[in-house]
Coordinates of C-alpha atoms and ligand atoms in Angstrom, one line a residue:
M1 CA 8.7 133.5 63.8
L2 CA 7.0 136.9 61.9
P3 CA 6.7 136.8 58.1
R4 CA 8.9 139.5 56.8
V5 CA 6.2 142.2 56.2
L6 CA 4.1 142.0 59.5
K7 CA 7.8 143.3 61.0
T8 CA 7.4 146.4 58.4
Y9 CA 3.6 146.2 60.1
N10 CA 3.0 149.6 62.2
R11 CA 1.7 147.9 64.4
C12 CA 2.4 150.3 67.6
S13 CA 0.9 153.4 66.4
I14 CA -2.2 153.3 67.9
N15 CA -0.3 153.4 70.9
N16 CA 0.8 156.6 70.2
R17 CA -2.3 157.9 69.0
N18 CA -5.6 159.3 70.7
I19 CA -6.4 156.4 72.2
M20 CA -10.1 157.9 72.8
D21 CA -9.9 158.3 69.3
I22 CA -9.9 154.7 68.6
M23 CA -11.6 153.6 72.4
Y24 CA -14.3 154.9 71.8
P25 CA -15.9 155.2 75.8
I26 CA -18.6 152.4 75.6
R27 CA -20.6 153.4 78.6
N28 CA -19.9 150.7 81.0
L29 CA -20.4 147.8 78.5
S30 CA -15.9 148.3 78.5
Q31 CA -16.3 146.3 81.8
L32 CA -16.8 143.5 79.6
P33 CA -13.9 140.7 79.4
L34 CA -13.8 140.1 75.8
I35 CA -14.9 142.8 74.1
K36 CA -12.0 143.6 71.3
Q37 CA -11.2 147.2 69.5
R38 CA -8.6 145.9 66.7
A39 CA -8.0 142.8 64.6
Y40 CA -6.5 139.5 65.1
I41 CA -3.1 138.8 62.4
D42 CA -0.6 136.5 63.1
G43 CA -1.2 136.4 66.7
E44 CA -1.0 139.6 67.5
W45 CA -4.2 142.4 67.8
V46 CA -3.6 145.4 65.1
C47 CA -4.8 148.0 63.8
A48 CA -5.9 149.3 60.1
A49 CA -2.9 149.8 57.9
D50 CA -4.6 153.4 57.7
E51 CA -5.9 153.1 61.1
R52 CA -9.7 153.5 59.2
I53 CA -12.1 152.1 62.5
F54 CA -15.4 151.9 61.8
T55 CA -18.4 151.4 64.7
V56 CA -20.0 148.2 65.8
S57 CA -23.3 149.0 68.2
N58 CA -26.1 146.7 69.5
P59 CA -29.1 146.4 67.5
A60 CA -31.4 146.7 70.1
N61 CA -31.1 151.0 71.1
G62 CA -28.0 152.1 68.9
E63 CA -26.0 152.3 71.3
I64 CA -22.0 151.8 70.1
I65 CA -19.9 148.9 72.2
S66 CA -16.6 148.6 70.6
K67 CA -14.5 150.7 67.3
V68 CA -13.2 148.1 65.7
P69 CA -10.3 148.2 62.5
D70 CA -11.6 149.3 59.0
M71 CA -9.6 147.2 56.8
D72 CA -8.1 146.9 53.4
E73 CA -6.8 144.8 51.2
R74 CA -3.0 145.6 53.1
D75 CA -4.5 144.1 55.7
V76 CA -6.0 140.9 54.4
E77 CA -2.3 140.6 52.4
L78 CA -0.9 140.3 56.0
A79 CA -3.3 137.5 57.2
I80 CA -2.6 135.8 54.4
K81 CA 0.6 136.3 54.7
A82 CA 0.3 134.8 58.2
A83 CA -1.9 132.3 57.4
S84 CA 0.5 130.6 54.7
S85 CA 3.5 130.4 57.4
A86 CA 1.4 129.1 59.8
F87 CA 0.4 126.4 57.5
V88 CA 3.9 125.3 56.9
E89 CA 3.5 124.2 60.5
W90 CA 0.6 123.6 61.0
K91 CA 0.2 121.0 58.0
N92 CA 2.1 118.9 60.0
T93 CA 1.3 119.0 63.3
T94 CA -0.3 115.3 64.2
A95 CA -4.0 115.4 64.2
Y96 CA -3.3 113.9 67.8
E97 CA -1.6 117.6 68.5
R98 CA -5.1 120.0 66.5
S99 CA -7.5 118.1 68.8
R100 CA -5.5 118.7 72.0
V101 CA -5.1 121.9 71.2
M102 CA -9.0 122.4 70.1
K103 CA -9.9 120.9 72.6
K104 CA -8.1 123.5 75.1
W105 CA -9.8 125.8 72.6
Y106 CA -13.1 124.7 73.2
D107 CA -13.0 124.4 77.6
L108 CA -12.0 127.5 77.4
M109 CA -14.6 128.9 75.6
V110 CA -17.1 126.6 77.2
K111 CA -15.8 128.5 80.9
H112 CA -16.5 132.3 79.5
K113 CA -20.0 130.8 77.3
E114 CA -21.8 133.8 79.6
T115 CA -19.7 136.3 78.1
I116 CA -19.7 135.4 75.0
A117 CA -23.5 135.8 75.1
Q118 CA -23.4 138.6 76.4
I119 CA -21.1 139.4 73.4
I120 CA -23.5 137.8 70.8
T121 CA -27.3 139.9 72.2
L122 CA -25.3 143.2 72.4
E123 CA -23.9 142.9 68.7
C124 CA -26.7 140.5 67.0
G125 CA -29.6 141.7 69.5
K126 CA -30.9 138.0 70.2
P127 CA -32.1 137.6 73.4
F128 CA -30.0 136.2 75.5
A129 CA -31.4 132.6 76.2
E130 CA -31.0 132.3 72.4
S131 CA -27.7 133.8 72.8
K132 CA -26.8 131.0 75.4
A133 CA -28.1 128.2 73.2
E134 CA -25.1 129.7 69.7
V135 CA -22.9 129.1 72.1
N136 CA -24.0 125.9 73.4
Y137 CA -24.3 125.0 69.2
G138 CA -20.9 127.0 68.7
N139 CA -19.1 125.2 70.4
S140 CA -20.2 122.1 70.0
Y141 CA -18.9 122.2 66.1
I142 CA -15.1 122.8 67.9
E143 CA -16.0 119.3 70.2
Y144 CA -17.2 117.9 67.3
Y145 CA -14.2 118.7 64.6
A146 CA -11.5 118.1 68.1
E147 CA -13.0 114.2 68.0
E148 CA -13.7 114.2 64.1
A149 CA -9.7 114.9 63.6
R150 CA -8.5 112.2 64.7
R151 CA -10.8 110.4 62.0
I152 CA -9.8 112.0 58.8
N153 CA -7.9 108.7 57.9
G154 CA -6.7 107.3 54.7
E155 CA -7.6 103.9 52.2
I156 CA -5.5 101.6 51.4
L157 CA -7.0 100.4 47.5
Q158 CA -7.5 96.5 46.2
S159 CA -4.7 96.3 43.7
T160 CA -5.4 95.2 40.3
Y161 CA -1.8 94.3 40.4
P162 CA 0.2 92.0 42.6
T163 CA 3.3 94.2 42.6
K164 CA 1.1 97.7 43.4
K165 CA -0.2 99.1 46.7
Y166 CA -2.5 101.7 46.1
F167 CA -2.4 104.5 49.1
V168 CA -5.1 107.0 49.5
E169 CA -4.1 109.9 51.7
K170 CA -6.0 112.9 52.9
Q171 CA -4.0 116.5 53.3
P172 CA -5.0 119.5 54.0
I173 CA -5.8 122.1 50.6
G174 CA -4.0 125.0 52.2
V175 CA -5.1 129.0 53.6
V176 CA -8.5 128.9 53.5
G177 CA -10.7 132.5 53.7
L178 CA -13.9 131.9 55.8
I179 CA -16.1 134.4 55.3
S180 CA -19.3 134.5 57.4
A181 CA -22.9 135.7 58.4
Y182 CA -24.6 138.0 61.3
N183 CA -27.5 135.7 62.5
F184 CA -24.9 133.4 64.1
P185 CA -21.4 135.3 64.7
L186 CA -20.2 132.3 67.1
A187 CA -21.5 129.1 65.4
M188 CA -21.5 130.1 61.5
I189 CA -18.0 130.4 61.4
T190 CA -16.9 128.2 64.0
R191 CA -18.3 125.5 61.7
K192 CA -16.1 126.5 59.5
L193 CA -13.2 127.2 61.3
A194 CA -13.0 124.2 63.5
A195 CA -13.0 122.0 60.7
A196 CA -10.8 123.9 58.4
L197 CA -8.4 123.6 61.8
A198 CA -8.7 119.3 62.3
A199 CA -7.9 119.3 58.7
G200 CA -4.1 120.8 58.7
C201 CA -5.4 124.3 56.8
T202 CA -5.1 128.0 58.8
C203 CA -7.7 130.7 57.9
V204 CA -8.5 134.0 57.9
V205 CA -11.6 134.9 58.9
K206 CA -13.8 137.6 57.8
P207 CA -16.8 137.9 60.1
A208 CA -19.7 139.9 59.4
T209 CA -19.7 143.8 59.8
D210 CA -22.5 143.8 62.3
T211 CA -21.2 141.1 64.3
P212 CA -17.3 140.9 64.7
L213 CA -17.0 141.4 67.9
T214 CA -18.1 137.5 68.9
A215 CA -15.5 136.0 66.7
L216 CA -12.2 138.5 68.5
A217 CA -13.4 137.1 71.5
M218 CA -13.4 133.6 70.1
A219 CA -10.2 134.4 68.6
E220 CA -8.4 135.3 71.9
L221 CA -9.4 132.4 73.9
G222 CA -7.6 130.0 71.3
H223 CA -5.2 132.5 71.7
E224 CA -4.9 131.9 75.3
A225 CA -5.4 127.6 74.5
G226 CA -2.2 128.0 72.0
I227 CA -3.6 127.9 68.8
P228 CA -0.2 128.9 66.9
K229 CA 0.5 132.5 65.6
G230 CA -0.9 133.2 62.3
V231 CA -3.3 129.8 62.1
V232 CA -6.5 131.7 62.7
N233 CA -6.5 135.5 61.2
V234 CA -9.9 137.6 61.9
I235 CA -9.6 140.8 59.8
T236 CA -12.1 143.4 60.0
S237 CA -14.5 145.7 57.6
S238 CA -17.5 147.9 57.2
H239 CA -19.4 147.7 54.7
A240 CA -18.0 150.0 51.9
S241 CA -14.9 148.0 52.8
N242 CA -16.2 144.7 52.4
P243 CA -16.8 144.1 48.0
P244 CA -12.4 145.3 47.8
V245 CA -11.9 142.5 51.0
V246 CA -13.6 139.7 49.6
D247 CA -12.2 140.5 46.2
F248 CA -9.2 140.2 47.1
M249 CA -9.9 136.7 49.3
C250 CA -10.9 135.5 46.2
K251 CA -8.0 136.5 43.9
S252 CA -5.3 135.7 45.9
P253 CA -3.6 132.9 44.8
D254 CA -2.5 131.8 48.1
I255 CA -6.2 131.3 49.1
R256 CA -7.2 127.1 48.1
G257 CA -10.2 127.9 49.1
I258 CA -13.6 129.9 50.4
S259 CA -16.7 129.3 52.5
F260 CA -18.6 132.0 52.2
T261 CA -22.1 131.9 54.4
G262 CA -24.8 134.6 53.0
S263 CA -27.1 135.7 51.4
V264 CA -27.7 133.7 46.6
Q265 CA -26.7 137.4 45.0
V266 CA -23.4 138.2 47.1
G267 CA -22.9 133.9 46.6
K268 CA -22.4 134.1 42.8
I269 CA -20.2 136.8 43.1
I270 CA -18.3 135.1 45.0
N271 CA -18.2 132.0 43.4
E272 CA -17.6 134.2 40.2
K273 CA -14.8 135.7 41.8
C274 CA -12.6 131.9 42.4
A275 CA -14.0 130.4 39.4
P276 CA -10.5 132.1 37.2
Y277 CA -8.2 130.1 40.5
V278 CA -10.7 127.1 39.7
K279 CA -10.5 127.7 44.5
R280 CA -12.5 125.3 45.9
V281 CA -15.7 127.0 47.0
S282 CA -18.3 126.0 49.1
L283 CA -21.2 128.1 49.8
E284 CA -24.1 128.1 52.8
L285 CA -26.6 130.7 51.7
G286 CA -30.1 131.6 51.4
G287 CA -33.8 129.2 51.7
N288 CA -37.2 129.1 51.5
A289 CA -37.9 126.7 53.8
P290 CA -41.7 125.2 53.1
F291 CA -43.7 124.3 56.5
I292 CA -46.0 121.7 55.0
V293 CA -49.2 120.9 57.7
F294 CA -50.6 118.4 56.8
N295 CA -54.9 117.1 57.8
S296 CA -52.8 114.0 59.8
A297 CA -50.4 116.7 62.4
D298 CA -50.0 116.9 65.9
V299 CA -51.3 120.9 65.7
D300 CA -50.0 121.5 69.0
V301 CA -46.3 119.9 68.2
A302 CA -46.8 122.1 64.6
V303 CA -47.0 125.4 66.6
Q304 CA -44.6 125.0 69.0
A305 CA -41.9 123.8 66.1
A306 CA -43.3 127.4 63.6
I307 CA -42.9 129.3 66.6
A308 CA -40.0 127.8 67.4
S309 CA -38.2 127.5 63.9
K310 CA -39.4 130.8 63.0
F311 CA -39.0 133.5 65.6
R312 CA -35.3 132.1 66.3
N313 CA -33.5 134.7 65.8
S314 CA -36.3 137.5 65.4
G315 CA -36.5 135.0 61.9
Q316 CA -33.4 135.8 60.4
T317 CA -32.4 132.4 59.8
C318 CA -31.4 130.6 56.7
V319 CA -33.2 127.6 58.1
A320 CA -36.5 130.0 58.4
P321 CA -39.4 128.3 57.2
N322 CA -40.6 131.5 54.7
R323 CA -44.0 130.2 53.6
F324 CA -46.6 127.8 55.9
L325 CA -47.9 125.3 53.9
V326 CA -51.5 125.0 55.7
Q327 CA -53.5 122.1 54.6
D328 CA -57.5 122.7 54.4
G329 CA -58.5 120.2 57.2
I330 CA -56.5 121.4 59.6
Y331 CA -56.1 125.5 59.1
D332 CA -58.1 127.0 61.0
C333 CA -57.5 125.6 63.7
F334 CA -53.4 125.5 63.2
V335 CA -54.1 129.2 62.7
D336 CA -56.2 129.8 65.8
N337 CA -52.8 128.0 68.0
L338 CA -50.6 129.7 66.0
I339 CA -52.6 133.2 66.5
V340 CA -52.4 132.7 70.5
E341 CA -48.9 131.3 70.7
M342 CA -48.1 134.4 68.6
R343 CA -49.2 136.8 71.3
K344 CA -47.7 136.4 73.5
L345 CA -44.0 136.9 72.1
K346 CA -42.5 140.2 73.5
M347 CA -40.5 142.3 71.4
G348 CA -37.4 144.2 72.8
D349 CA -34.1 144.8 74.3
G350 CA -32.4 140.5 74.1
S351 CA -31.0 141.4 77.6
Q352 CA -33.8 141.7 79.4
G353 CA -35.2 137.7 80.4
D354 CA -38.1 137.4 78.7
V355 CA -37.7 139.2 76.0
K356 CA -38.6 136.1 72.6
I357 CA -38.1 139.0 69.8
G358 CA -35.4 141.5 69.3
P359 CA -34.1 144.1 66.6
M360 CA -33.5 143.3 63.0
I361 CA -29.9 143.2 62.3
N362 CA -29.4 146.9 60.2
A363 CA -32.4 149.3 59.0
A364 CA -31.7 148.1 56.0
Q365 CA -32.8 144.3 56.2
L366 CA -35.7 146.2 58.4
E367 CA -36.8 147.9 55.1
K368 CA -36.7 144.7 53.7
V369 CA -39.1 143.3 55.4
R370 CA -41.5 145.9 55.5
Q371 CA -41.2 146.4 51.8
L372 CA -42.3 143.0 51.3
V373 CA -45.1 142.7 53.8
D374 CA -45.8 146.2 52.2
D375 CA -45.8 144.4 48.6
A376 CA -47.8 141.4 49.7
I377 CA -50.7 143.5 51.5
S378 CA -51.0 145.8 48.7
K379 CA -51.6 142.2 45.7
G380 CA -54.3 141.3 48.3
A381 CA -52.2 139.2 51.4
N382 CA -54.6 139.3 54.3
C383 CA -52.9 141.3 57.5
I384 CA -54.1 139.2 60.8
L385 CA -51.6 139.5 62.9
G386 CA -48.3 142.6 63.3
G387 CA -48.1 143.7 59.4
K388 CA -45.4 146.6 60.6
R389 CA -42.9 148.7 62.6
A390 CA -42.8 149.1 66.0
P391 CA -41.4 152.2 66.7
L392 CA -42.4 152.7 69.9
V393 CA -39.4 149.5 71.0
G394 CA -36.8 150.4 69.2
D395 CA -35.8 151.8 65.8
L396 CA -35.4 148.5 64.1
Y397 CA -38.1 146.5 65.6
Y398 CA -41.5 144.6 63.6
E399 CA -44.0 143.5 64.7
P400 CA -44.2 139.2 64.6
T401 CA -46.7 139.2 61.6
V402 CA -49.2 137.0 60.1
L403 CA -50.2 137.4 56.7
T404 CA -52.5 134.5 54.9
D405 CA -53.6 134.8 51.5
V406 CA -50.2 134.1 49.9
R407 CA -49.7 133.8 46.6
E408 CA -47.1 133.1 44.1
T409 CA -48.0 137.1 42.4
M410 CA -46.2 138.1 46.1
K411 CA -42.4 138.8 46.1
L412 CA -42.7 137.1 49.3
Y413 CA -42.9 133.6 48.1
M414 CA -40.1 133.6 46.2
E415 CA -38.1 135.6 48.0
E416 CA -36.5 134.3 51.8
I417 CA -38.0 137.2 53.9
F418 CA -35.7 137.0 57.2
G419 CA -37.8 138.3 59.2
P420 CA -41.1 137.6 61.8
V421 CA -43.5 136.9 59.7
V422 CA -45.3 134.1 59.6
S423 CA -47.3 133.7 55.5
I424 CA -49.3 131.1 55.4
V425 CA -50.4 129.8 51.8
K426 CA -54.2 127.0 51.6
F427 CA -53.5 124.4 50.0
R428 CA -55.7 121.2 49.2
T429 CA -53.5 118.1 48.5
E430 CA -50.2 116.3 49.3
E431 CA -49.5 117.0 45.6
E432 CA -50.2 120.6 45.7
S433 CA -48.0 121.0 48.4
L434 CA -45.4 119.3 46.7
F435 CA -45.1 121.8 43.6
I436 CA -45.9 124.4 45.7
A437 CA -43.2 123.7 48.3
N438 CA -40.2 123.0 45.2
Q439 CA -41.4 126.2 43.5
P440 CA -38.6 128.6 44.5
D441 CA -35.4 128.0 43.1
V442 CA -33.3 127.7 45.8
G443 CA -33.7 124.9 48.1
L444 CA -32.5 124.4 52.1
A445 CA -35.0 123.5 54.5
G446 CA -38.4 122.2 54.9
Y447 CA -40.4 120.8 57.7
I448 CA -42.9 118.4 57.5
F449 CA -45.7 118.1 60.2
S450 CA -48.0 114.2 59.5
S451 CA -47.9 111.3 61.5
D452 CA -49.1 109.2 58.6
I453 CA -45.5 107.6 58.2
S454 CA -45.8 106.7 54.3
Q455 CA -46.7 110.4 53.6
I456 CA -43.9 111.5 55.5
F457 CA -41.1 109.5 53.8
R458 CA -43.0 110.5 50.6
V459 CA -42.8 114.4 51.0
S460 CA -39.3 113.9 52.3
K461 CA -37.6 112.1 49.6
N462 CA -40.2 115.1 46.9
L463 CA -39.1 117.9 49.1
E464 CA -36.0 119.2 46.5
V465 CA -34.1 120.7 50.1
G466 CA -31.1 120.1 51.6
M467 CA -32.5 119.4 55.0
V468 CA -35.7 118.3 56.1
G469 CA -37.4 118.6 59.6
V470 CA -39.9 116.1 60.3
N471 CA -42.4 117.2 63.3
E472 CA -39.1 119.0 64.5
G473 CA -38.9 122.2 63.9
I474 CA -35.0 122.7 65.1
I475 CA -32.7 120.4 63.1
S476 CA -29.4 121.9 63.4
A477 CA -26.8 120.3 64.8
A478 CA -22.9 119.6 65.1
E479 CA -23.3 115.9 63.3
V480 CA -25.3 116.3 60.7
P481 CA -24.3 117.5 57.4
F482 CA -25.7 121.6 57.3
G483 CA -26.6 122.4 54.1
G484 CA -29.1 122.8 50.0
V485 CA -29.9 122.3 46.5
K486 CA -30.1 124.4 43.8
K487 CA -29.1 127.6 45.0
S488 CA -28.8 127.0 48.5
G489 CA -25.2 126.3 48.2
I490 CA -22.5 124.0 47.6
G491 CA -20.9 121.9 50.0
R492 CA -22.1 120.6 53.2
E493 CA -21.1 121.8 56.6
G494 CA -20.4 119.9 59.9
G495 CA -20.6 115.8 60.7
H496 CA -17.7 114.7 59.1
N497 CA -18.7 115.9 55.5
G498 CA -17.7 118.9 56.6
I499 CA -14.4 117.7 57.2
E500 CA -14.4 117.6 52.8
D501 CA -14.3 121.4 51.8
Y502 CA -10.9 121.5 53.7
I503 CA -9.3 118.5 52.2
D504 CA -7.6 117.5 48.7
Y505 CA -7.1 113.7 48.1
K506 CA -3.8 112.5 48.0
Y507 CA -3.4 109.1 46.1
V508 CA 0.2 107.4 46.0
C509 CA 0.9 104.3 43.8
I510 CA 3.7 102.2 45.5
G511 CA 5.1 100.0 42.4
N512 CA 7.8 97.2 41.2
L513 CA 6.7 95.5 44.7
R514 CA 8.1 92.5 45.6
F515 CA 6.6 90.2 47.8
Ligands
SIN1 C1 -28.5 130.2 59.6 O1 -28.9 131.1 59.6 O2 -27.2 130.8 59.0 C2 -27.9 128.7 60.6 C3 -29.3 128.5 61.1 C4 -28.8 127.3 62.1 O3 -27.0 126.7 61.8 O4 -29.3 126.3 62.3

């Protein structure tokens, strides 16, 4: 049944307006199925309370792809009410029922994977091959948590007293707010959403402003799969509307947990806002991944891993290597080979088959990368490749860049670059490499390249990060706990650990038993 408040919601007024105001001509893109122009609340496709909209455009060429509702607190309130109503039934479904509907959703996501990958490339700009890989990766969370739902078991504990039995049950925490980032428009959401649904929570999802279309397509397929109305709600908002929308989510007493992927800066604000409400907070924030190449490394393996890890989504990933620490004995060989491989990376529109480097997501991100590189060069870094924007390719492109002689005084030494820039520091000893690697106040991922097994164990133990890749640049998977230490976040996503953010333990003591 619809929550009362939704009945009064002017969902249909959009039909009375000049539809062309809303359905902006999107050239032949309008032929692409699953591209939505409304948000999804309580199983309905809705516009914003005040019918405002914002445009979603392709960062590769600036073309408008769609216009979606620019929602505010009133819309969020409706979404929270819908999720609260739906929770009453969803929390009482069996794990088997949740698993079944999630499997159906997974099957539909697989069936439509090409289309979803196209949407990702359109709104996020990543090369189509990467978008297809993201769909497989994002879908793997749905599949994994559809299976994991049936293993969220409680415990019976050994009691000291013969007359007492101790039980521990795992229960869903309630309605959760899931706020995600632009760089993985699907996977960063399914990693949260699938775990929350498996646990029995209902959700208000707030995708990134730049990339809401993938989330809306995903919601459509969830709807088709039979996920009951109100269990998943997707709200959309512009950059200007995000602060009040997120504020409302953090302060709503009806939202029991917030899971956020994004910058350390915003993560800290969310944490502060939730603290007075003693709300469950899970934060997957930025990193400054060291990529350490020791003298004993296989240089080809290290170079291929560097390319895969650094240039995934044009460097816009939080696990991308931020500083390459290269030991003096292998330094020249590694840098020379890396440059040979980087010269092969073609920049351009990700929908073209051979493109490997897409655009930055928006002008602000491009400007940030430009400033970090200029700052490093002005403080003595040696730019041996790239080092500037690529206006002939498009407005938002930055050349794959290599900076050597990077030092602590440069901003990019401590700050996350989030762009296609390799910054290199030469070191002599293992101890020195660990000191440099652990200097930042964040610690998400780290990478080690070495053929010395003792060194691998020593260094991975002493790196202050949540995840380590050893002779491997791509470490993410649905089965593993993804997350960081220090200011890189709180909690883990993925694997059986990812369920923890969405459950409460309930201990039940049964006393006065007679045997
Ligand atoms: C991220 O960059 O936020 C996530 C990357 C991943 O899941 O591999």
